[in-house]
XYZ file of C-alpha atoms in Angstrom:
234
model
C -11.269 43.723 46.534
C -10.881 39.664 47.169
C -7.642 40.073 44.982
C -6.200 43.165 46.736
C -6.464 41.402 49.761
C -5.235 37.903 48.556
C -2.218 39.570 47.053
C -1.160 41.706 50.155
C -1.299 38.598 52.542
C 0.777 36.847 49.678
C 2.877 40.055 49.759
C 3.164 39.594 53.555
C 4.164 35.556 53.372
C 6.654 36.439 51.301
C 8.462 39.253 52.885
C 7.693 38.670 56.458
C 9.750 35.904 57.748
C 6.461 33.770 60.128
C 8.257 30.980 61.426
C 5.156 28.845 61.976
C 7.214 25.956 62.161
C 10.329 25.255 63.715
C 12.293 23.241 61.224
C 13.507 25.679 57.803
C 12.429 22.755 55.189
C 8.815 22.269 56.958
C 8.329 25.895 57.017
C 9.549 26.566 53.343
C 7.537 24.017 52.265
C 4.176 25.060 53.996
C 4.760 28.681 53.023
C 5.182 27.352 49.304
C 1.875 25.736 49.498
C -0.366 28.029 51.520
C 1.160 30.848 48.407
C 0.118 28.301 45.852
C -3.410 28.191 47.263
C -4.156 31.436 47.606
C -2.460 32.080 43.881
C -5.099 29.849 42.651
C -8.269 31.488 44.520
C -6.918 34.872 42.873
C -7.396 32.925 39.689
C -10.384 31.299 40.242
C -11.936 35.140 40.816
C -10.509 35.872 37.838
C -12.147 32.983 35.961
C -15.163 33.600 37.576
C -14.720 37.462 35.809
C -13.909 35.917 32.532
C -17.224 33.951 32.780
C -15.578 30.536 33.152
C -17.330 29.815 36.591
C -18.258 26.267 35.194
C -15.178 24.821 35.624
C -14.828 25.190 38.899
C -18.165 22.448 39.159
C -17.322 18.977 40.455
C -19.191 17.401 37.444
C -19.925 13.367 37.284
C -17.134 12.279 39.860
C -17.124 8.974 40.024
C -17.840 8.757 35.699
C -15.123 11.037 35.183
C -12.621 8.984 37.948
C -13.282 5.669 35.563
C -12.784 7.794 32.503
C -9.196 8.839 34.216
C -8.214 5.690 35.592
C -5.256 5.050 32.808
C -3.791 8.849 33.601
C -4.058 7.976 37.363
C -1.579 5.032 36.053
C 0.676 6.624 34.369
C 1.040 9.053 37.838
C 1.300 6.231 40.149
C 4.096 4.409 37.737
C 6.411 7.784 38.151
C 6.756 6.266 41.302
C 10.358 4.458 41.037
C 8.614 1.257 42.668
C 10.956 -1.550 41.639
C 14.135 0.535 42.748
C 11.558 1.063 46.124
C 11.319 -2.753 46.636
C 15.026 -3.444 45.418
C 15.505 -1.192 48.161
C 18.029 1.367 45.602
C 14.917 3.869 46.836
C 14.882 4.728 50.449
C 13.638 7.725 52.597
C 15.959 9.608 54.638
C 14.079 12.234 56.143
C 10.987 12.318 58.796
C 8.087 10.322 57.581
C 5.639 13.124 58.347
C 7.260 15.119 56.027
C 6.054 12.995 53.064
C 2.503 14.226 53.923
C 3.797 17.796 53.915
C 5.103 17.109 50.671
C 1.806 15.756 49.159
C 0.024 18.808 50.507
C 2.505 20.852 48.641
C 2.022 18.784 45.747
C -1.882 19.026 46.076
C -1.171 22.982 45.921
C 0.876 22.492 42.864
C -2.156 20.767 41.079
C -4.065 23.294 42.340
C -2.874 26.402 41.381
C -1.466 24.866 38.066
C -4.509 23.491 36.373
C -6.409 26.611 37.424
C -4.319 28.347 35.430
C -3.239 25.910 32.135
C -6.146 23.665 31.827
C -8.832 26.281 33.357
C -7.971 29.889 32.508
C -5.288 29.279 29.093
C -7.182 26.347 27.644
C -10.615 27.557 28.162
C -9.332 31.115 26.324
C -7.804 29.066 23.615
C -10.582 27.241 22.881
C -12.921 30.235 22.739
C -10.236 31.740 20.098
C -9.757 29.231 18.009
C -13.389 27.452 18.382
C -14.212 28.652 15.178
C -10.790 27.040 13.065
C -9.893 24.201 11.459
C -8.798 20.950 14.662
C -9.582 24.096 17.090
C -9.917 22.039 20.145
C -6.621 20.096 19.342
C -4.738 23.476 18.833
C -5.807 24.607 22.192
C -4.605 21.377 23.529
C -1.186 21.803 22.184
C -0.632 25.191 22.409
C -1.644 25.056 25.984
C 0.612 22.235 26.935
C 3.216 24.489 25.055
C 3.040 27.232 27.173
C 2.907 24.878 30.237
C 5.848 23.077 29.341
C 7.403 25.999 28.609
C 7.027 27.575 31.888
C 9.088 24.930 33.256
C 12.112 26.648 31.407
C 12.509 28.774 34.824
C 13.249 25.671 36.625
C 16.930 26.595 34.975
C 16.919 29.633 37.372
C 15.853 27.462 40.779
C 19.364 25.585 40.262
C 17.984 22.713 38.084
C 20.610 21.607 34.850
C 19.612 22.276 31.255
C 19.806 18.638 30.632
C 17.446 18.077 33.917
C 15.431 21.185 32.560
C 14.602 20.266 29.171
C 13.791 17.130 30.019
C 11.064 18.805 32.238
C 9.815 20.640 29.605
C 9.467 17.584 27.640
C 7.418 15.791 29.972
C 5.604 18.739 31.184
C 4.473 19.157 27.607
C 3.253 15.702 26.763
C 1.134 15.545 30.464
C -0.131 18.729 29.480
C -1.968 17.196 26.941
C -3.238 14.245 28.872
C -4.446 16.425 31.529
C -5.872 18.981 28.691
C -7.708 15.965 27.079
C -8.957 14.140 30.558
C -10.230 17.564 31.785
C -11.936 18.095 28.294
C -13.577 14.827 28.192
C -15.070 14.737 31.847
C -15.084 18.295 32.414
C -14.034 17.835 35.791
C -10.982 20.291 36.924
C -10.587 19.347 40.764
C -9.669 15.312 39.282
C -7.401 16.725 36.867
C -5.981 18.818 40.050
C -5.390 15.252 41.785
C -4.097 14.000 38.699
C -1.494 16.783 38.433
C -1.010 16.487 42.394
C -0.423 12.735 42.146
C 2.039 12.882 39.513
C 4.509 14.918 40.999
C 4.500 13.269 44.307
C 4.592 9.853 42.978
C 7.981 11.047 40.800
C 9.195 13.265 43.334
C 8.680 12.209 46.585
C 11.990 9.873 46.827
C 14.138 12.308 45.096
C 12.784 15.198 47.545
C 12.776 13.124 50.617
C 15.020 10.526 49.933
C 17.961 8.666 48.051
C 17.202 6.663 44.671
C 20.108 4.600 42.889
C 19.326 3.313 39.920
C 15.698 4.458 39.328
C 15.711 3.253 35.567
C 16.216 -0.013 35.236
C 15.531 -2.750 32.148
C 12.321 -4.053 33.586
C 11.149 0.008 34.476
C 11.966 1.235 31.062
C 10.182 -1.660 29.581
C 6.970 -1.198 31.923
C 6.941 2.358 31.469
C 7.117 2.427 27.102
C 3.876 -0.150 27.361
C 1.840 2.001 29.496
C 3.086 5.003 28.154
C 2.250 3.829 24.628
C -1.872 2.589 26.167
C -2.393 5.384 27.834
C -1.035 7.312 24.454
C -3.256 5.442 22.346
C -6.169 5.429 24.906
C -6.171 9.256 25.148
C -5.807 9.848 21.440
């Protein structure tokens, strides 16, 4: 009944044109986010159906924050923040909007890791928890199927080259999301982790102009921490 209901006010968001807001971007992107939400309480019903209610516990927060502290670097570094202080990264729109932008992000991680690191990975695992590096195949196949996913992003207007690129990344933070959930057991950090990520690396290009966002000294940082965090998680 919860999901009948869920899915006919999604139904109605969708088709029914609410102009909460006056301005077409604000409104799009609140619209986006309050869809995203209620997506992911329709899946955390249906985890709670599949038995999986125990991911949904906030377990040892400020343990599990420590143990995530190198993934929360690698989200804030997607943040283009020499080209920011070289001033080649500068907002253009309303400065508001950059908190309606993190709440859409915060939906993103949301409904996402409900889904991919709750509901897929959780199924994987009880698959293939009787095989051979079981755990590690549900890792990759779920990041996989999450990178995959991104594919679409082809169909939203986005180039192949921008695309598979997406897919690329989207596979590899998969897996460091699949592994920090795994190892604290704590979904709603791995929510912030996902929700962190893609405002930190979107928010200029959304809301703003970036020239240059790759420069020597950004490549450079970016291998090392990549490479730390690679090693730290393996």
């Amino acid at each position: 009944n919860i999901i009948f209901l869920l899915i006919i006010l999604m139904s109605i968001l969708i088709l029914v044109d609410i102009n909460l807001l006056s301005n077409s971007i604000d409104a799009k992107m609140m619209t986006q986010s309050v869809l995203r939400f209620l997506g992911g309480i329709i899946f955390i019903v249906i985890a709670q159906g599949f038995g999986y209610s125990s991911i949904l516990k906030f377990k040892n927060g400020g343990k599990a924050f420590v143990i995530m502290i190198p993934a929360f670097i690698i989200s804030i570094n997607n943040f283009p923040i020499i080209a920011f202080f070289s001033q080649r990264a500068t907002l253009t729109e309303p400065f508001y909007r950059v908190f309606l932008f993190l709440i859409e992000c915060l939906s993103i991680g949301f409904f996402e890791e409900i889904v991919f690191r709750g509901l897929i990975l959780f199924y994987l695992l009880n698959k293939l928890a009787h095989t051979k590096n079981g755990v590690l195949l549900s890792i990759v196949c779920s990041s996989i199927i999450f990178g995959f996913v991104h594919v679409l992003n082809i169909f939203q207007g986005a180039s192949p080259s921008d695309t598979i690129l997406q897919v690329g990344y989207s596979f590899l933070v998969g897996m460091l999301w699949a592994v920090m959930f795994l190892k604290t057991g704590n979904l709603w950090l791995t929510m912030l982790l996902h929700a962190t990520f893609n405002f930190f690396g979107q928010v200029m290009f959304y809301l703003g102009t970036v020239d240059g966002r790759y420069d020597l000294y950004t490549i450079i940082i970016t291998t090392v921490i990549s490479l730390l965090v690679a090693i730290y998680t393996f």
